């Protein structure tokens, strides 16, 4: 290639996508694939969404609303918070990119956990910044060490809560002291993509802190519990001065019209969200408990997936039977994987094939 790309890109590896459903079907000669590899909502989408998309599809020739006013109005009412705090984007991944675009200069640092959502690091590197990663303790963020890692060059810290891929949360009081300890000229980015799945007493709702901490940015998404991953809608909640900077670097029509109509309809159906959350908590408890009986451990999860680890062979059995999970590496264990929680039927199928395989090996 004769045209050289920016030097920063030499350090970037493209995001590793898992195998597709079609590839798995072909490879193993099976007809049913259970895709539990990307933390999507196994219960689908609110039925209201499809109707809203049909209606919006009458206006495809026109550009969408560049201010996503419909969603912002609904979010503002939902959270009882002024509209000026919201920025809606093409997935919350876009917000991460806008934050690094707007705030990371060459050689600036961003502090983050070692095992967390990979998009933080990638976007920091693209801007020529440095990712300072802090090892986990039992799958959790080490907030003490993260605080110590903040230097004069630090521009932002990322806290993924619940964390992807480990599923863990940081304890309320610890997080409060951490937020309080971060200097005012460092952005605190709380990625709460799995917010609606957390039901622990120890989970901190950061929204009430916005007034006090003007450097706080909260990220949430329609991709997970709202079941709109294919449409790409996420949002950030932040001080209006930060929102103003992000508006400067975003695409003008960043959220398409069908996605906007879908997100509005999805927000109106909080009963669906509640129902998914309740079912998810029950399945989380069920699957982690049954896994434990099979000597498959997992970190305590507050999200819609488990990070599981074991010394018994599991992943190959799952894949051959059409259960797609995300392979991970955890020192001290032969196998580690992230599995999205599905329905009870999915879990019974999984437990059956895994215990059958263990049994066969034992005899
Ligand atoms: C899934 C996920 C997102 C959401 O991505 P979208 O771009 O909104 O689909 C953000 N952060 C984390 C940690 C996630 O797991």
Short mmCIF file of C-alpha atoms and ligand atoms in Angstrom, two decimals:
data_model
loop_
_atom_site.label_atom_id
_atom_site.label_comp_id
_atom_site.label_asym_id
_atom_site.label_seq_id
_atom_site.Cartn_x
_atom_site.Cartn_y
_atom_site.Cartn_z
CA UNK A 1 0.00 0.00 0.00
CA UNK A 2 1.50 3.34 -1.03
CA UNK A 3 -0.66 5.61 1.07
CA UNK A 4 0.33 5.45 4.71
CA UNK A 5 -2.40 5.64 7.33
CA UNK A 6 -1.87 7.62 10.56
CA UNK A 7 0.86 6.17 12.77
CA UNK A 8 -1.62 5.65 15.63
CA UNK A 9 -3.44 2.99 13.63
CA UNK A 10 -0.42 0.69 13.68
CA UNK A 11 -1.32 -0.14 17.28
CA UNK A 12 -4.96 -0.94 16.56
CA UNK A 13 -6.28 -4.46 16.05
CA UNK A 14 -9.78 -4.69 14.59
CA UNK A 15 -12.56 -5.84 16.95
CA UNK A 16 -12.77 -9.64 16.94
CA UNK A 17 -16.27 -10.58 15.86
CA UNK A 18 -17.47 -14.07 16.80
CA UNK A 19 -18.53 -16.72 14.28
CA UNK A 20 -21.85 -16.02 12.60
CA UNK A 21 -24.92 -18.21 13.07
CA UNK A 22 -24.66 -19.40 9.47
CA UNK A 23 -21.00 -20.37 9.87
CA UNK A 24 -21.79 -22.45 12.95
CA UNK A 25 -24.74 -24.19 11.30
CA UNK A 26 -22.61 -25.15 8.35
CA UNK A 27 -19.57 -26.23 10.34
CA UNK A 28 -21.44 -28.54 12.73
CA UNK A 29 -24.35 -29.51 10.53
CA UNK A 30 -26.98 -28.26 12.97
CA UNK A 31 -30.17 -26.28 12.50
CA UNK A 32 -30.64 -24.51 15.85
CA UNK A 33 -28.08 -22.00 17.05
CA UNK A 34 -28.39 -20.24 20.40
CA UNK A 35 -26.36 -17.06 20.12
CA UNK A 36 -25.27 -16.32 23.67
CA UNK A 37 -22.06 -14.55 22.71
CA UNK A 38 -22.95 -10.86 22.45
CA UNK A 39 -25.13 -10.04 25.48
CA UNK A 40 -28.23 -9.43 23.41
CA UNK A 41 -31.72 -9.65 24.89
CA UNK A 42 -32.96 -13.24 24.64
CA UNK A 43 -36.53 -12.04 25.18
CA UNK A 44 -36.44 -9.94 22.03
CA UNK A 45 -37.99 -6.50 21.82
CA UNK A 46 -41.17 -4.85 23.08
CA UNK A 47 -43.99 -5.61 20.60
CA UNK A 48 -44.67 -1.87 20.38
CA UNK A 49 -41.39 -1.32 18.60
CA UNK A 50 -42.26 -3.01 15.34
CA UNK A 51 -45.45 -0.98 14.99
CA UNK A 52 -43.49 2.25 15.53
CA UNK A 53 -40.94 1.25 12.90
CA UNK A 54 -43.68 0.49 10.38
CA UNK A 55 -45.13 3.95 10.86
CA UNK A 56 -41.76 5.67 10.64
CA UNK A 57 -40.94 3.78 7.46
CA UNK A 58 -43.38 6.01 5.57
CA UNK A 59 -40.78 8.80 5.61
CA UNK A 60 -37.58 7.14 4.47
CA UNK A 61 -36.73 9.81 1.91
CA UNK A 62 -36.19 12.44 4.61
CA UNK A 63 -33.21 12.96 6.89
CA UNK A 64 -33.91 12.06 10.51
CA UNK A 65 -34.28 14.60 13.31
CA UNK A 66 -30.67 15.66 13.93
CA UNK A 67 -31.42 16.48 17.57
CA UNK A 68 -33.22 13.19 18.34
CA UNK A 69 -35.83 15.34 20.15
CA UNK A 70 -38.36 12.54 20.56
CA UNK A 71 -35.94 10.34 22.48
CA UNK A 72 -34.50 13.22 24.49
CA UNK A 73 -37.99 14.29 25.61
CA UNK A 74 -38.84 10.76 26.69
CA UNK A 75 -35.51 10.27 28.49
CA UNK A 76 -35.90 13.58 30.27
CA UNK A 77 -39.38 12.58 31.50
CA UNK A 78 -38.24 9.07 32.39
CA UNK A 79 -35.33 10.23 34.52
CA UNK A 80 -36.86 13.53 35.69
CA UNK A 81 -33.77 15.35 34.48
CA UNK A 82 -33.45 18.41 32.22
CA UNK A 83 -33.09 17.70 28.48
CA UNK A 84 -29.79 19.59 28.27
CA UNK A 85 -28.04 16.68 29.99
CA UNK A 86 -28.78 14.10 27.29
CA UNK A 87 -26.95 13.22 24.10
CA UNK A 88 -28.30 10.39 21.94
CA UNK A 89 -25.92 8.54 19.64
CA UNK A 90 -25.51 5.69 17.19
CA UNK A 91 -25.04 3.14 19.96
CA UNK A 92 -23.20 4.11 23.14
CA UNK A 93 -20.07 3.08 21.31
CA UNK A 94 -20.37 6.36 19.42
CA UNK A 95 -20.32 8.32 22.68
CA UNK A 96 -17.07 6.65 23.65
CA UNK A 97 -15.60 7.75 20.34
CA UNK A 98 -16.95 11.30 20.73
CA UNK A 99 -15.43 11.54 24.20
CA UNK A 100 -11.97 10.51 23.04
CA UNK A 101 -12.29 12.66 19.90
CA UNK A 102 -13.20 15.73 21.94
CA UNK A 103 -10.92 15.26 24.96
CA UNK A 104 -7.86 13.12 24.16
CA UNK A 105 -4.82 14.96 22.85
CA UNK A 106 -1.69 13.14 21.78
CA UNK A 107 -0.05 11.42 24.81
CA UNK A 108 -2.97 12.11 27.13
CA UNK A 109 -3.79 9.18 29.39
CA UNK A 110 -6.98 7.30 30.06
CA UNK A 111 -7.22 5.00 33.08
CA UNK A 112 -9.31 1.84 32.78
CA UNK A 113 -9.58 -1.71 34.09
CA UNK A 114 -7.43 -4.36 32.45
CA UNK A 115 -10.33 -6.64 31.57
CA UNK A 116 -13.16 -4.44 30.37
CA UNK A 117 -14.98 -3.23 27.25
CA UNK A 118 -12.28 -3.07 24.53
CA UNK A 119 -13.67 0.01 22.81
CA UNK A 120 -12.27 2.37 25.46
CA UNK A 121 -8.70 1.45 24.71
CA UNK A 122 -9.14 1.36 20.95
CA UNK A 123 -10.63 4.84 20.80
CA UNK A 124 -7.99 6.27 23.11
CA UNK A 125 -5.24 4.81 20.91
CA UNK A 126 -6.84 6.15 17.72
CA UNK A 127 -6.48 9.68 19.11
CA UNK A 128 -2.83 9.08 20.00
CA UNK A 129 -3.54 8.76 23.71
CA UNK A 130 -2.22 6.17 26.16
CA UNK A 131 -4.38 3.54 27.83
CA UNK A 132 -3.29 2.93 31.42
CA UNK A 133 -4.76 -0.41 32.45
CA UNK A 134 -5.18 -1.55 36.04
CA UNK A 135 -5.40 -5.28 36.94
CA UNK A 136 -8.66 -6.67 38.27
CA UNK A 137 -9.22 -8.17 41.70
CA UNK A 138 -11.55 -11.19 41.50
CA UNK A 139 -13.01 -9.86 38.27
CA UNK A 140 -13.69 -6.46 39.82
CA UNK A 141 -12.33 -2.99 39.18
CA UNK A 142 -9.59 -2.10 41.66
CA UNK A 143 -10.72 1.45 42.30
CA UNK A 144 -7.94 2.13 44.78
CA UNK A 145 -5.27 1.30 42.20
CA UNK A 146 -7.17 3.13 39.50
CA UNK A 147 -7.14 6.24 41.63
CA UNK A 148 -3.41 5.85 42.17
CA UNK A 149 -2.94 5.51 38.40
CA UNK A 150 -4.34 9.00 37.79
CA UNK A 151 -1.52 11.38 36.86
CA UNK A 152 -1.21 14.90 35.53
CA UNK A 153 -1.60 13.50 32.05
CA UNK A 154 -4.87 11.73 32.81
CA UNK A 155 -7.86 13.06 30.88
CA UNK A 156 -10.45 10.39 31.64
CA UNK A 157 -11.14 7.28 33.68
CA UNK A 158 -13.53 4.54 32.57
CA UNK A 159 -15.57 2.54 35.05
CA UNK A 160 -17.74 -0.15 33.49
CA UNK A 161 -20.43 -0.96 36.03
CA UNK A 162 -21.58 -3.75 35.78
CA UNK A 163 -18.36 -4.65 34.00
CA UNK A 164 -18.25 -6.36 30.63
CA UNK A 165 -16.98 -9.12 30.41
CA UNK A 166 -16.74 -10.04 34.10
CA UNK A 167 -20.30 -9.01 35.07
CA UNK A 168 -19.23 -7.63 38.45
CA UNK A 169 -20.13 -4.32 40.07
CA UNK A 170 -18.14 -2.02 42.32
CA UNK A 171 -19.49 -1.49 45.82
CA UNK A 172 -21.52 1.65 46.45
CA UNK A 173 -19.37 3.31 49.10
CA UNK A 174 -16.14 2.48 47.30
CA UNK A 175 -17.44 4.01 44.09
CA UNK A 176 -18.66 7.12 45.87
CA UNK A 177 -15.24 7.72 47.44
CA UNK A 178 -13.56 7.03 44.10
CA UNK A 179 -15.72 9.55 42.25
CA UNK A 180 -15.05 12.07 44.98
CA UNK A 181 -11.29 11.52 44.74
CA UNK A 182 -10.97 12.07 40.98
CA UNK A 183 -9.70 15.57 40.17
CA UNK A 184 -12.26 17.88 38.57
CA UNK A 185 -10.24 18.13 35.36
CA UNK A 186 -10.51 14.39 34.70
CA UNK A 187 -13.66 12.96 33.12
CA UNK A 188 -15.27 10.07 35.03
CA UNK A 189 -16.98 7.91 32.44
CA UNK A 190 -19.44 5.46 33.98
CA UNK A 191 -20.44 2.89 31.37
CA UNK A 192 -23.75 1.53 32.60
CA UNK A 193 -24.85 -0.51 29.58
CA UNK A 194 -26.26 -3.16 31.95
CA UNK A 195 -27.74 -0.71 34.49
CA UNK A 196 -31.27 -2.13 34.23
CA UNK A 197 -30.08 -5.65 35.11
CA UNK A 198 -28.41 -4.72 38.40
CA UNK A 199 -30.54 -5.42 41.45
CA UNK A 200 -27.98 -5.46 44.25
CA UNK A 201 -28.24 -3.15 47.26
CA UNK A 202 -24.59 -2.41 46.57
CA UNK A 203 -25.26 -0.99 43.10
CA UNK A 204 -24.96 2.79 42.96
CA UNK A 205 -27.31 4.86 40.80
CA UNK A 206 -24.93 7.61 39.68
CA UNK A 207 -27.57 9.91 38.20
CA UNK A 208 -28.14 11.92 41.42
CA UNK A 209 -24.39 12.73 41.45
CA UNK A 210 -24.47 14.72 38.20
CA UNK A 211 -25.14 18.02 39.96
CA UNK A 212 -22.23 17.68 42.30
CA UNK A 213 -19.68 16.19 39.87
CA UNK A 214 -19.55 18.19 36.64
CA UNK A 215 -16.90 15.82 35.25
CA UNK A 216 -19.25 12.80 35.38
CA UNK A 217 -20.51 11.16 32.18
CA UNK A 218 -22.99 8.27 32.34
CA UNK A 219 -23.42 5.95 29.34
CA UNK A 220 -26.52 3.84 28.80
CA UNK A 221 -27.92 2.00 25.81
CA UNK A 222 -30.96 0.61 24.04
CA UNK A 223 -28.89 -2.35 22.84
CA UNK A 224 -29.23 -4.56 25.87
CA UNK A 225 -32.41 -4.72 27.97
CA UNK A 226 -34.44 -2.72 25.42
CA UNK A 227 -33.53 -5.29 22.78
CA UNK A 228 -32.60 -2.83 20.03
CA UNK A 229 -28.99 -3.87 19.36
CA UNK A 230 -29.51 -4.02 15.59
CA UNK A 231 -30.74 -0.42 15.42
CA UNK A 232 -27.81 1.23 17.23
CA UNK A 233 -29.09 3.71 19.82
CA UNK A 234 -27.28 4.71 22.98
CA UNK A 235 -27.10 7.85 25.08
CA UNK A 236 -24.98 9.79 27.49
CA UNK A 237 -26.03 11.84 30.50
CA UNK A 238 -23.63 14.62 31.48
CA UNK A 239 -23.12 18.28 32.29
CA UNK A 240 -24.35 20.47 29.44
CA UNK A 241 -20.87 21.90 28.85
CA UNK A 242 -19.56 18.42 28.00
CA UNK A 243 -22.60 17.76 25.80
CA UNK A 244 -21.82 20.96 23.88
CA UNK A 245 -18.31 19.77 23.06
CA UNK A 246 -19.54 16.33 21.98
CA UNK A 247 -22.15 17.89 19.68
CA UNK A 248 -19.30 19.58 17.81
CA UNK A 249 -17.64 16.30 16.86
CA UNK A 250 -20.64 14.06 16.17
CA UNK A 251 -22.22 13.28 12.84
CA UNK A 252 -25.20 15.55 12.16
CA UNK A 253 -27.72 12.76 11.53
CA UNK A 254 -26.17 10.14 13.79
CA UNK A 255 -29.32 8.23 14.73
CA UNK A 256 -31.53 7.05 11.89
CA UNK A 257 -35.27 7.66 11.86
CA UNK A 258 -36.36 4.03 12.34
CA UNK A 259 -34.06 3.72 15.32
CA UNK A 260 -35.44 6.95 16.81
CA UNK A 261 -39.05 5.76 16.44
CA UNK A 262 -38.10 2.39 17.93
CA UNK A 263 -36.32 3.89 20.93
CA UNK A 264 -39.29 6.14 21.76
CA UNK A 265 -41.67 3.18 21.62
CA UNK A 266 -39.28 1.04 23.65
CA UNK A 267 -39.03 3.69 26.38
CA UNK A 268 -42.83 3.79 26.61
CA UNK A 269 -42.93 0.09 27.45
CA UNK A 270 -41.27 0.00 30.86
CA UNK A 271 -43.30 -3.10 31.73
CA UNK A 272 -41.25 -5.01 29.13
CA UNK A 273 -38.01 -3.74 30.67
CA UNK A 274 -39.15 -4.68 34.15
CA UNK A 275 -40.22 -8.13 33.02
CA UNK A 276 -36.87 -8.80 31.30
CA UNK A 277 -34.98 -7.65 34.37
CA UNK A 278 -36.93 -9.92 36.73
CA UNK A 279 -36.57 -12.95 34.46
CA UNK A 280 -32.88 -12.23 33.97
CA UNK A 281 -32.22 -12.13 37.72
CA UNK A 282 -33.95 -15.47 38.15
CA UNK A 283 -32.00 -17.06 35.27
CA UNK A 284 -28.72 -15.58 36.54
CA UNK A 285 -29.27 -17.25 39.88
CA UNK A 286 -30.42 -20.51 38.27
CA UNK A 287 -27.60 -20.92 35.77
CA UNK A 288 -24.77 -19.81 38.07
CA UNK A 289 -26.03 -22.21 40.75
CA UNK A 290 -26.31 -25.16 38.38
CA UNK A 291 -22.93 -24.36 36.85
CA UNK A 292 -21.38 -24.44 40.29
CA UNK A 293 -22.74 -27.94 40.85
CA UNK A 294 -20.90 -28.91 37.66
CA UNK A 295 -17.66 -27.30 38.90
CA UNK A 296 -18.05 -24.37 36.56
CA UNK A 297 -17.46 -21.24 38.62
CA UNK A 298 -18.44 -17.71 37.69
CA UNK A 299 -17.87 -14.22 39.03
CA UNK A 300 -20.87 -12.76 40.89
CA UNK A 301 -22.82 -11.16 38.06
CA UNK A 302 -25.15 -8.17 38.09
CA UNK A 303 -25.63 -8.19 34.34
CA UNK A 304 -27.25 -10.35 31.66
CA UNK A 305 -24.26 -12.66 31.29
CA UNK A 306 -21.90 -14.80 33.32
CA UNK A 307 -18.13 -14.92 33.15
CA UNK A 308 -17.56 -18.62 33.77
CA UNK A 309 -14.35 -20.57 34.35
CA UNK A 310 -13.48 -24.20 34.90
CA UNK A 311 -10.87 -26.88 34.42
CA UNK A 312 -13.37 -29.18 32.73
CA UNK A 313 -13.89 -29.12 28.97
CA UNK A 314 -17.06 -27.20 28.13
CA UNK A 315 -16.63 -24.75 25.27
CA UNK A 316 -16.23 -27.28 22.49
CA UNK A 317 -19.32 -29.19 23.65
CA UNK A 318 -21.36 -26.00 23.70
CA UNK A 319 -20.21 -24.92 20.25
CA UNK A 320 -20.84 -28.32 18.67
CA UNK A 321 -24.37 -28.18 20.01
CA UNK A 322 -25.01 -24.72 18.60
CA UNK A 323 -24.50 -22.71 21.77
CA UNK A 324 -22.34 -19.71 20.94
CA UNK A 325 -20.33 -18.24 23.81
CA UNK A 326 -17.40 -15.83 23.93
CA UNK A 327 -14.09 -17.46 24.81
CA UNK A 328 -11.95 -15.69 27.43
CA UNK A 329 -8.60 -16.27 29.11
CA UNK A 330 -8.28 -16.56 32.85
CA UNK A 331 -4.95 -17.62 34.38
CA UNK A 332 -5.27 -20.82 36.41
CA UNK A 333 -8.20 -22.19 34.43
CA UNK A 334 -8.21 -24.31 31.31
CA UNK A 335 -11.39 -22.73 30.05
CA UNK A 336 -13.06 -19.38 30.57
CA UNK A 337 -15.98 -17.97 28.65
CA UNK A 338 -18.63 -15.30 28.76
CA UNK A 339 -22.14 -16.59 28.27
CA UNK A 340 -25.16 -14.35 27.79
CA UNK A 341 -28.12 -15.43 29.87
CA UNK A 342 -30.93 -16.86 27.77
CA UNK A 343 -34.30 -18.35 28.54
CA UNK A 344 -34.89 -21.23 30.97
CA UNK A 345 -35.22 -23.52 27.96
CA UNK A 346 -31.75 -22.44 26.72
CA UNK A 347 -30.28 -23.11 30.15
CA UNK A 348 -31.87 -26.51 30.54
CA UNK A 349 -30.51 -27.49 27.14
CA UNK A 350 -27.03 -26.28 28.11
CA UNK A 351 -27.02 -28.06 31.45
CA UNK A 352 -28.19 -31.25 29.83
CA UNK A 353 -25.48 -31.35 27.16
CA UNK A 354 -22.73 -30.33 29.57
CA UNK A 355 -23.63 -32.86 32.27
CA UNK A 356 -24.07 -35.57 29.67
CA UNK A 357 -20.61 -34.87 28.32
CA UNK A 358 -19.05 -34.88 31.81
CA UNK A 359 -20.80 -38.14 32.52
CA UNK A 360 -19.52 -39.74 29.32
CA UNK A 361 -15.98 -38.72 30.13
CA UNK A 362 -16.28 -40.14 33.62
CA UNK A 363 -17.32 -43.62 32.49
C1 LIG B 1 -22.89 -3.63 24.81
C2 LIG B 1 -22.10 -2.58 25.48
C3 LIG B 1 -22.20 -1.24 25.12
C4 LIG B 1 -23.26 -0.81 24.17
O1 LIG B 1 -22.88 -0.70 22.93
P1 LIG B 1 -23.89 -0.04 21.91
O2 LIG B 1 -22.97 0.69 21.02
O3 LIG B 1 -24.81 0.87 22.65
O4 LIG B 1 -24.61 -1.17 21.28
C5 LIG B 1 -21.46 -0.29 25.78
N1 LIG B 1 -20.65 -0.64 26.79
C6 LIG B 1 -20.55 -1.91 27.19
C7 LIG B 1 -19.70 -2.23 28.33
C8 LIG B 1 -21.26 -2.92 26.54
O5 LIG B 1 -21.14 -4.18 26.94
#
